[in-house]
Structure formats: C-alpha cells, structure tokens
Coordinates of C-alpha atoms in Angstrom, one line a residue:
M4 CA -12.1 -76.3 -94.7
A5 CA -9.7 -77.7 -97.2
A6 CA -7.0 -75.2 -96.3
L7 CA -7.6 -75.8 -92.6
K8 CA -6.8 -79.5 -93.0
Y9 CA -3.3 -78.7 -94.2
W10 CA -2.7 -76.3 -91.3
L11 CA -3.7 -79.1 -88.9
W12 CA -1.5 -81.6 -90.8
I13 CA 1.6 -79.4 -90.7
S14 CA 1.1 -78.5 -87.0
T15 CA 0.8 -82.1 -85.9
R16 CA 4.0 -83.5 -87.5
R17 CA 6.3 -85.2 -85.0
G18 CA 9.7 -83.7 -84.9
V19 CA 8.4 -80.5 -86.5
G20 CA 8.1 -77.7 -83.9
P21 CA 6.9 -74.1 -84.3
Q22 CA 10.3 -72.9 -85.6
Q23 CA 10.4 -75.7 -88.2
V24 CA 6.8 -75.0 -89.3
G25 CA 7.9 -71.3 -89.8
R26 CA 10.8 -72.4 -92.0
L27 CA 8.5 -74.7 -94.0
L28 CA 6.1 -71.8 -94.6
E29 CA 9.0 -69.6 -95.6
H30 CA 10.1 -72.2 -98.1
F31 CA 6.8 -73.4 -99.5
G32 CA 4.5 -70.4 -98.9
T33 CA 1.5 -72.4 -97.6
P34 CA 0.9 -75.7 -95.7
E35 CA -0.9 -77.1 -98.8
R36 CA 2.2 -76.7 -100.9
A37 CA 4.3 -78.3 -98.2
Y38 CA 1.9 -81.2 -98.2
Y39 CA 2.2 -81.8 -101.9
A40 CA 5.9 -81.1 -102.2
D41 CA 8.4 -83.6 -103.6
P42 CA 10.2 -85.5 -100.8
E43 CA 13.5 -84.2 -102.0
E44 CA 12.4 -80.6 -101.3
Y45 CA 12.1 -81.2 -97.6
G46 CA 15.9 -81.7 -97.5
L47 CA 16.3 -78.1 -98.7
V48 CA 14.5 -76.7 -95.6
E49 CA 17.0 -75.6 -93.0
G50 CA 16.7 -77.0 -89.5
L51 CA 14.6 -80.0 -90.3
A52 CA 15.8 -83.1 -88.4
P53 CA 15.6 -86.6 -90.0
N54 CA 12.6 -87.5 -87.9
G55 CA 10.9 -84.3 -89.0
R56 CA 11.4 -85.0 -92.7
S57 CA 10.1 -88.6 -92.2
S58 CA 7.0 -87.2 -90.5
L59 CA 6.4 -84.9 -93.5
L60 CA 6.3 -88.0 -95.7
D61 CA 3.2 -89.2 -93.8
K62 CA 0.2 -87.8 -95.8
S63 CA -2.5 -89.5 -93.8
M64 CA -5.3 -87.2 -92.7
E65 CA -6.8 -89.6 -90.1
R66 CA -5.4 -87.6 -87.2
V67 CA -6.6 -84.3 -88.8
D68 CA -10.1 -85.7 -89.3
A69 CA -10.2 -86.8 -85.6
I70 CA -9.2 -83.3 -84.4
L71 CA -11.8 -81.7 -86.6
G72 CA -14.4 -84.0 -85.2
D73 CA -13.4 -83.3 -81.6
C74 CA -13.4 -79.5 -82.2
D75 CA -16.9 -79.6 -83.8
R76 CA -18.2 -81.7 -80.9
L77 CA -16.7 -79.5 -78.2
G78 CA -17.4 -76.2 -79.8
V79 CA -13.7 -75.4 -80.1
R80 CA -12.6 -72.9 -82.8
I81 CA -9.4 -73.4 -84.7
L82 CA -7.4 -70.3 -85.5
T83 CA -4.5 -70.4 -87.9
M84 CA -1.7 -68.0 -88.8
G85 CA -3.5 -67.6 -92.2
D86 CA -6.6 -66.1 -90.5
A87 CA -7.2 -62.4 -90.5
D88 CA -7.9 -62.2 -86.8
Y89 CA -4.7 -64.1 -85.7
P90 CA -3.0 -61.6 -83.4
D91 CA -0.2 -59.7 -85.0
R92 CA 1.5 -59.5 -81.6
L93 CA 1.8 -63.2 -81.6
K94 CA 2.6 -63.6 -85.3
N95 CA 5.6 -61.4 -84.8
I96 CA 7.4 -63.4 -82.1
Y97 CA 10.3 -65.7 -83.1
D98 CA 8.3 -68.9 -83.1
P99 CA 4.5 -68.3 -83.2
P100 CA 2.1 -71.3 -83.1
A101 CA 0.8 -72.2 -86.5
V102 CA -2.6 -73.2 -84.9
L103 CA -4.5 -72.1 -81.8
Y104 CA -7.4 -74.0 -80.4
V105 CA -9.9 -71.5 -78.8
R106 CA -12.7 -72.3 -76.4
G107 CA -14.7 -69.2 -75.7
R108 CA -14.6 -65.7 -77.2
L109 CA -11.3 -64.6 -78.7
P110 CA -10.5 -60.9 -77.8
A111 CA -9.0 -58.6 -80.4
F112 CA -5.6 -58.8 -78.8
D113 CA -4.0 -56.1 -80.9
E114 CA -6.5 -53.6 -79.6
E115 CA -6.3 -54.7 -76.0
I116 CA -4.2 -53.7 -73.1
A117 CA -3.3 -57.3 -72.4
V118 CA -1.3 -57.9 -69.3
G119 CA 0.1 -61.2 -68.1
V120 CA 0.1 -62.0 -64.4
V121 CA 2.3 -64.9 -63.4
G122 CA 3.7 -66.4 -60.2
S123 CA 4.3 -69.4 -58.0
R124 CA 1.9 -72.3 -57.7
K125 CA 2.6 -72.4 -53.9
P126 CA 2.5 -68.7 -53.0
S127 CA 2.3 -67.0 -49.6
A128 CA -0.9 -65.5 -48.3
Y129 CA 0.5 -62.1 -49.3
G130 CA 1.1 -63.3 -52.8
R131 CA -2.4 -64.7 -53.1
W132 CA -3.8 -61.4 -51.9
M133 CA -1.6 -59.4 -54.3
A134 CA -2.5 -61.5 -57.3
G135 CA -6.2 -61.2 -56.6
K136 CA -5.8 -57.4 -56.1
L137 CA -4.0 -57.0 -59.4
G138 CA -6.5 -59.1 -61.3
L139 CA -9.4 -57.2 -59.8
E140 CA -7.9 -53.7 -60.5
L141 CA -6.6 -54.5 -64.0
A142 CA -10.1 -55.6 -64.9
Q143 CA -11.8 -52.6 -63.4
Y144 CA -9.4 -50.3 -65.3
G145 CA -10.3 -52.0 -68.5
A146 CA -7.2 -54.2 -69.2
L147 CA -7.3 -57.8 -70.3
L148 CA -5.8 -60.3 -67.9
V149 CA -3.8 -63.1 -69.4
S150 CA -2.5 -66.0 -67.3
G151 CA -2.1 -69.7 -67.0
I152 CA -4.7 -71.5 -64.9
A153 CA -2.5 -73.4 -62.5
Q154 CA -3.0 -73.6 -58.7
G155 CA -1.8 -70.6 -56.8
L156 CA -1.3 -67.2 -58.3
D157 CA -2.7 -67.9 -61.7
T158 CA -6.0 -68.9 -60.0
E159 CA -6.1 -65.9 -57.7
A160 CA -5.4 -63.4 -60.6
L161 CA -8.1 -64.9 -62.7
R162 CA -10.7 -64.9 -59.9
G163 CA -9.8 -61.3 -59.1
A164 CA -10.3 -60.3 -62.8
L165 CA -13.6 -62.2 -62.9
R166 CA -14.8 -60.4 -59.8
G167 CA -13.9 -57.1 -61.5
G168 CA -16.1 -57.9 -64.5
G169 CA -13.2 -58.1 -66.9
A170 CA -12.4 -60.4 -69.8
V171 CA -9.8 -63.1 -69.1
V172 CA -7.7 -65.4 -71.2
S173 CA -5.8 -68.5 -70.0
V174 CA -3.1 -70.1 -72.1
L175 CA -2.8 -73.8 -71.5
G176 CA -0.2 -76.5 -71.7
G177 CA -2.8 -79.1 -72.8
G178 CA -6.1 -79.4 -74.5
V179 CA -8.8 -76.8 -73.8
D180 CA -11.1 -79.6 -72.8
V181 CA -8.7 -81.1 -70.2
P182 CA -8.8 -79.2 -66.9
Y183 CA -5.5 -79.1 -65.1
P184 CA -5.4 -79.3 -62.2
R185 CA -8.7 -81.1 -61.9
E186 CA -10.0 -79.0 -59.0
N187 CA -9.9 -76.0 -61.3
R188 CA -12.5 -77.4 -63.7
W189 CA -15.1 -74.9 -62.6
L190 CA -12.7 -72.1 -63.1
Y191 CA -12.2 -73.4 -66.7
E192 CA -15.9 -72.9 -67.2
D193 CA -15.8 -69.4 -65.9
V194 CA -12.9 -68.4 -68.1
A195 CA -14.5 -69.9 -71.2
A196 CA -17.8 -68.1 -70.4
H197 CA -16.1 -64.7 -69.8
G198 CA -13.1 -64.9 -72.1
A199 CA -11.2 -67.7 -73.7
L200 CA -9.1 -70.8 -73.1
L201 CA -6.2 -71.0 -75.7
S202 CA -3.8 -73.8 -76.5
E203 CA -1.6 -74.9 -79.4
Y204 CA -2.3 -78.5 -78.4
P205 CA -5.4 -80.3 -79.9
P206 CA -8.3 -81.3 -77.7
G207 CA -7.6 -84.3 -75.6
T208 CA -3.9 -83.5 -75.1
E209 CA -2.8 -84.1 -71.5
H210 CA -0.8 -81.4 -69.7
E211 CA 2.8 -82.5 -69.7
G212 CA 5.6 -80.8 -67.8
W213 CA 7.6 -79.9 -70.9
H214 CA 4.6 -78.3 -72.5
F215 CA 4.6 -75.4 -70.0
P216 CA 7.9 -73.7 -71.0
V217 CA 6.8 -74.0 -74.6
R218 CA 3.4 -72.5 -73.7
N219 CA 5.0 -69.6 -71.9
R220 CA 6.1 -67.9 -75.2
I221 CA 2.4 -67.7 -76.2
L222 CA 1.3 -66.2 -72.9
S223 CA 3.9 -63.4 -73.0
G224 CA 3.6 -63.0 -76.8
L225 CA -0.1 -62.0 -76.5
C226 CA 0.7 -59.3 -73.9
L227 CA 2.1 -55.8 -73.8
G228 CA 3.7 -56.6 -70.4
V229 CA 4.1 -59.3 -67.8
V230 CA 3.8 -58.9 -64.0
A231 CA 5.8 -61.3 -61.8
V232 CA 4.1 -61.5 -58.4
E233 CA 6.0 -64.2 -56.4
C234 CA 8.6 -66.6 -57.7
G235 CA 12.0 -68.0 -57.1
W236 CA 14.9 -66.8 -59.3
K237 CA 15.0 -70.2 -61.0
S238 CA 11.4 -71.1 -61.6
G239 CA 8.8 -71.6 -64.3
T240 CA 7.6 -68.0 -63.8
M241 CA 11.1 -66.7 -64.7
S242 CA 10.8 -68.8 -67.9
T243 CA 7.8 -66.6 -68.9
V244 CA 9.7 -63.5 -67.9
R245 CA 12.7 -64.5 -70.0
Q246 CA 10.3 -65.1 -73.0
A247 CA 8.8 -61.7 -72.4
L248 CA 12.2 -60.1 -72.4
D249 CA 13.2 -61.9 -75.6
Q250 CA 9.9 -60.6 -77.2
D251 CA 10.7 -57.0 -76.0
R252 CA 7.7 -56.9 -73.6
D253 CA 7.5 -54.7 -70.6
I254 CA 8.4 -56.4 -67.2
F255 CA 6.7 -55.5 -64.0
A256 CA 7.3 -57.0 -60.5
V257 CA 5.7 -56.9 -57.1
P258 CA 8.2 -56.2 -54.3
G259 CA 8.3 -58.5 -51.3
P260 CA 10.3 -59.2 -48.1
V261 CA 14.0 -59.7 -48.8
S262 CA 13.9 -62.7 -46.4
S263 CA 11.3 -64.5 -48.6
L264 CA 12.6 -66.9 -51.3
L265 CA 9.3 -66.4 -53.1
S266 CA 10.2 -62.7 -53.5
E267 CA 13.7 -63.3 -54.7
G268 CA 12.6 -63.3 -58.4
P269 CA 10.5 -60.1 -58.4
N270 CA 13.1 -58.2 -56.1
R271 CA 16.0 -59.1 -58.4
L272 CA 13.9 -58.1 -61.5
I273 CA 13.3 -54.7 -59.9
Q274 CA 17.0 -54.4 -59.3
Q275 CA 17.6 -55.0 -63.0
G276 CA 15.1 -52.4 -64.1
A277 CA 11.6 -54.0 -64.0
K278 CA 8.9 -51.5 -63.0
L279 CA 7.9 -51.9 -59.3
V280 CA 4.1 -52.2 -59.0
T281 CA 1.8 -52.1 -56.0
G282 CA -1.5 -52.3 -57.9
G283 CA -3.2 -52.3 -61.2
E284 CA -2.9 -48.6 -61.8
D285 CA 0.9 -48.8 -61.8
V286 CA 0.6 -51.1 -64.8
V287 CA -2.1 -49.5 -66.9
R288 CA -0.7 -46.0 -66.6
E289 CA 2.1 -47.2 -68.8
Y290 CA -0.3 -47.6 -71.7
A291 CA -2.7 -44.7 -71.2
E292 CA -1.2 -42.7 -74.0
L293 CA -0.9 -45.6 -76.4
F294 CA -4.6 -46.5 -76.0
P295 CA -6.4 -43.2 -75.5
G296 CA -10.0 -43.7 -74.3
R297 CA -9.4 -47.4 -73.8
L298 CA -8.8 -47.3 -70.0
R299 CA -11.4 -46.5 -67.3
F300 CA -10.1 -44.3 -64.5
P301 CA -13.2 -44.0 -62.3
L302 CA -13.9 -41.0 -60.2
W303 CA -14.9 -43.3 -57.3
P304 CA -12.6 -45.7 -55.5
L305 CA -12.1 -49.1 -57.1
S306 CA -13.6 -52.1 -55.4
Q307 CA -10.9 -53.5 -53.1
E308 CA -9.7 -56.9 -52.2
P309 CA -9.9 -57.7 -48.5
A310 CA -7.1 -56.2 -46.4
P311 CA -3.7 -57.9 -46.9
P312 CA -2.8 -60.7 -44.5
T313 CA -0.9 -59.6 -41.4
E314 CA 0.6 -61.4 -38.5
E315 CA -1.5 -60.6 -35.5
P316 CA 0.3 -60.3 -32.2
A317 CA -0.5 -63.2 -29.8
A318 CA -3.2 -62.2 -27.3
S319 CA -1.9 -61.8 -23.7
A320 CA -2.8 -64.3 -21.1
A321 CA -5.0 -61.6 -19.4
E322 CA -6.8 -60.9 -22.7
G323 CA -7.2 -64.5 -23.5
S324 CA -8.8 -65.3 -20.1
K325 CA -11.5 -62.7 -20.2
E326 CA -14.9 -64.2 -19.7
A327 CA -18.5 -62.9 -19.7
P328 CA -19.8 -61.8 -16.3
T329 CA -21.2 -64.6 -14.2
G330 CA -24.6 -65.8 -15.3
E331 CA -24.3 -64.2 -18.8
K332 CA -23.6 -66.1 -22.0
P333 CA -21.6 -64.5 -24.8
I334 CA -23.9 -63.6 -27.6
D335 CA -22.9 -64.8 -31.1
K336 CA -24.2 -62.2 -33.5
E337 CA -24.6 -63.2 -37.1
P338 CA -24.3 -60.5 -39.7
Q339 CA -27.7 -59.3 -40.8
Q340 CA -28.3 -60.0 -44.5
A341 CA -29.5 -57.2 -46.7
Y342 CA -32.6 -57.6 -48.9
I343 CA -32.5 -56.9 -52.6
D344 CA -35.2 -56.8 -55.3
R345 CA -35.3 -59.3 -58.1
S346 CA -35.2 -56.6 -60.7
G347 CA -31.9 -56.6 -62.6
L348 CA -31.3 -60.3 -61.8
T349 CA -31.6 -63.1 -64.3
D350 CA -33.8 -66.1 -63.6
D351 CA -30.7 -68.2 -63.0
Q352 CA -29.4 -65.7 -60.4
V353 CA -32.7 -65.7 -58.6
D354 CA -32.9 -69.5 -58.5
L355 CA -29.3 -69.7 -57.1
L356 CA -30.0 -67.1 -54.4
L357 CA -33.1 -69.0 -53.3
A358 CA -31.1 -72.2 -53.2
L359 CA -28.5 -70.5 -51.0
E360 CA -30.9 -69.2 -48.5
E361 CA -30.7 -72.4 -46.5
G362 CA -26.9 -72.3 -46.3
G363 CA -23.7 -72.7 -48.3
R364 CA -23.5 -75.1 -51.2
T365 CA -20.9 -76.1 -53.7
A366 CA -21.4 -75.5 -57.5
E367 CA -22.0 -79.2 -58.0
E368 CA -24.7 -79.2 -55.3
L369 CA -26.3 -76.1 -56.9
V370 CA -26.4 -77.8 -60.3
E371 CA -28.1 -80.8 -58.9
L372 CA -30.5 -78.8 -56.7
T373 CA -31.6 -76.3 -59.4
Q374 CA -31.2 -78.5 -62.5
I375 CA -29.5 -75.5 -64.2
P376 CA -26.7 -76.6 -66.5
A377 CA -23.2 -76.3 -65.0
R378 CA -22.0 -73.5 -67.3
R379 CA -25.0 -71.3 -66.6
V380 CA -24.6 -71.9 -62.8
L381 CA -20.9 -70.9 -63.0
T382 CA -21.7 -67.8 -65.0
A383 CA -24.6 -66.7 -62.7
L384 CA -22.3 -67.3 -59.6
T385 CA -19.6 -65.1 -61.1
M386 CA -22.0 -62.3 -61.8
L387 CA -23.5 -62.6 -58.3
Q388 CA -20.0 -62.4 -56.8
I389 CA -19.1 -59.1 -58.6
P390 CA -21.5 -56.9 -56.5
G391 CA -20.9 -59.1 -53.5
H392 CA -24.3 -60.8 -53.4
V393 CA -22.5 -64.2 -53.2
T394 CA -19.1 -65.1 -51.6
E395 CA -17.0 -68.1 -52.0
G396 CA -15.7 -69.7 -48.8
P397 CA -13.6 -72.7 -47.7
G398 CA -14.2 -75.9 -49.6
K399 CA -15.5 -73.9 -52.6
R400 CA -18.8 -73.5 -50.9
F401 CA -20.8 -70.4 -52.0
Q402 CA -22.8 -68.3 -49.5
A403 CA -25.4 -65.7 -50.1
S404 CA -24.7 -62.3 -48.6
V405 CA -28.2 -61.1 -49.4
R406 CA -31.8 -62.3 -49.4
L407 CA -34.5 -61.7 -52.0
R408 CA -37.2 -59.3 -50.9
T409 CA -40.6 -60.8 -51.0
E410 CA -43.5 -59.1 -52.7
E411 CA -45.0 -58.2 -49.3
G412 CA -41.8 -56.2 -48.6

C-alpha cells in the first residue's frame, strides 16, 4: 500500500503528464524516490515545465487518500506500471499511463487477440449494423473487443460482442464510475460484469473533450490492431488510428459508399494500405498463426446480425391500395412464442422471463418489479439475449421471445 500511494501521488501532479512521469521514473527509478528527492533534482529532469516542478514540491497525500477511499468504496482496482500484470503491450508505447483504474476483471492482454473497433458517434444504419456484426463475430471467434463506450459505433460493437458471449473492455475518458453518456449507464454495468472498464483518470473525474485524444493511445496500445468502421478523414476516430500507426499496430477498415462522408476515412485508409474487412474472420485470420489454438473456427455457421439495412423501393400505387376482400378483416398474426424448460437457467433469468410475459419492460422497471439488484438484472438480460430468449427493442425495452414451460407441459 505504501508504494501504491507514491504511484498515485506522481500520477496526479498538475503539469506532469504521462511523458513527464516516464522521464521522472527514468531519472529517479521509483515514484517514492521522486517523492523524497531534493527540489533541485527536479530541475535535472528533461521536459519538466515550471508548473510541473512546482506541483512536485507539493507533498500532501490528501488527494491520494481520497482516491484510495473512493476505489475501496467502489470496488475499483488500481493497476500501476510496477505491477506484474500491467500489460507489456501498453508499457512499451511511447507514453504509457503510470496508473490504470479498473472496474471489472482485467484480461491478460498480452495473451489476448485484442482488437479495437472504433467509429463515428453518429453513424449510418449500415455502420451500426457493421459494428454490431464485427463485435458479434470477433467475440464468437474468441477475440477480445476493445472500444470506447460512446454513443454510436462504440455502443453497437460492445453490444454485438456481449451477444456473442465474449469479453469486452472499454477505455474511458473519465472516471470508471461516471457513465458517459448517461443513457449508456446500463451498458457500463454490462461491460463491468463481462469484462472491464479502464481509465487513467481517478474515480469521480468528469469526461472532458480533451481527455479523449489522450485516452485513444491507451485504447490502441492495448490492441494488436484497430478496425475503423465509419468516420470522417478528420475525426476523433482517425486520432485513434494515428495513435495505432505510431504504435505499429495493424490497421483494418470497413469499405463504404464513395458518396458517404462517413466512409471517407475507412476508404482512404484502404487506399493507403489498411486491410479491407467485411467481417470478424478477416481480422482474426491475421493472428491465427501467432496464437495457435486461441481462436475458435466453428464448423457451424456463426450467429449472424440481422440483415444489413437496405433501401426498399417505394410500393406502387396499385400495391399500396390492395385491400382485403369485402367483408373480411386483415388478420394480424403475432409470432408464436416457443416454450423452454427452466433447466439451465439461473433463478434471476427465470424471474426476468416471468416478469416479461406480460409485455416489454425497461431494465429499471425489471429491477423495481423483481427486486433483483441492477447489476444482476443486467447480467441476466445479457445472458438471455445471447441465445435469443430476450430481445431489446426501441426505448431500451426488453421483450421475451420465449415462455417458460409449466410443469404440466
């Protein structure tokens, strides 16, 4: 614990960024030695600005103690560059974070086929479909999906991977306890339950615009390669791609219509040598020999995302005016629900299916109705979505696709 305090102290100095922390560690060897160094020695460290040197003179541990208390209360793990399980991939980039805050289970990144999927926050219907398809297929093949957790393509890729039963990691531009955007708070819980939320910012830190370009180096640094789905040529997504290029990571891109500004970034990347991908297999095949036995290439077809969105031709006037024969009413047929046994389901899953028999409900409504804690509700919903027992519809309302078979049959 004593050593951890010095890591937190050095990582929270104003005017001392990741590059400067690296230079301090090169000069002093450990954060503790930097803490106890003579003030004159700070002037010998290259690249330290005056405000950074002044910040190093502040030896108060009040902020450190507050962070430790927050992490203990929230169940957040603190990982430092001095820890054995700090990923080598990340440690070897130009400016690794001295400290990472982890909510969830940290994967062994150096043993994982970690792939970043990034793209626009305001994608097209095609982009959403493609991000979900990539997330689903990467998970089913055994890769680890890494993304942000913003609206748009980040969200779709994460949901796809969760449906595929894979582990996911989201790298944040704020504290792991501060959902951003707010409407993604339930997705935060899912990611924490099935993977990890990571940040170099302490709990309670708000998401600032300038945090995200800084965050991007961590996202790409943890991965073997990064897939650009949809983005403009000058965009935040391209910031991540540039970081990945600087870190000698593989670049993949999803092709799109030449008339679409959202496909300008991926199309130009393909022109410059990025690998064109149409699905998860195009990515994971690149790493099959490097990770023998790690990937799963099933003999049966992978579960698929719904068909890609298409523009339907407008119905002709004749077709649109067809009516049922006189005296007959059109019959609205509802899809018949299949029945399943309770065997293989957890108690939480059974309770949720019973609660959904009367119609769709939001996660919040299910928490109130069943009195099951929110995290368990989200975990059970995710596991029910994987085999298709539950689907998520508009307004984040969940619907049951099956009914529980009664004991009588």
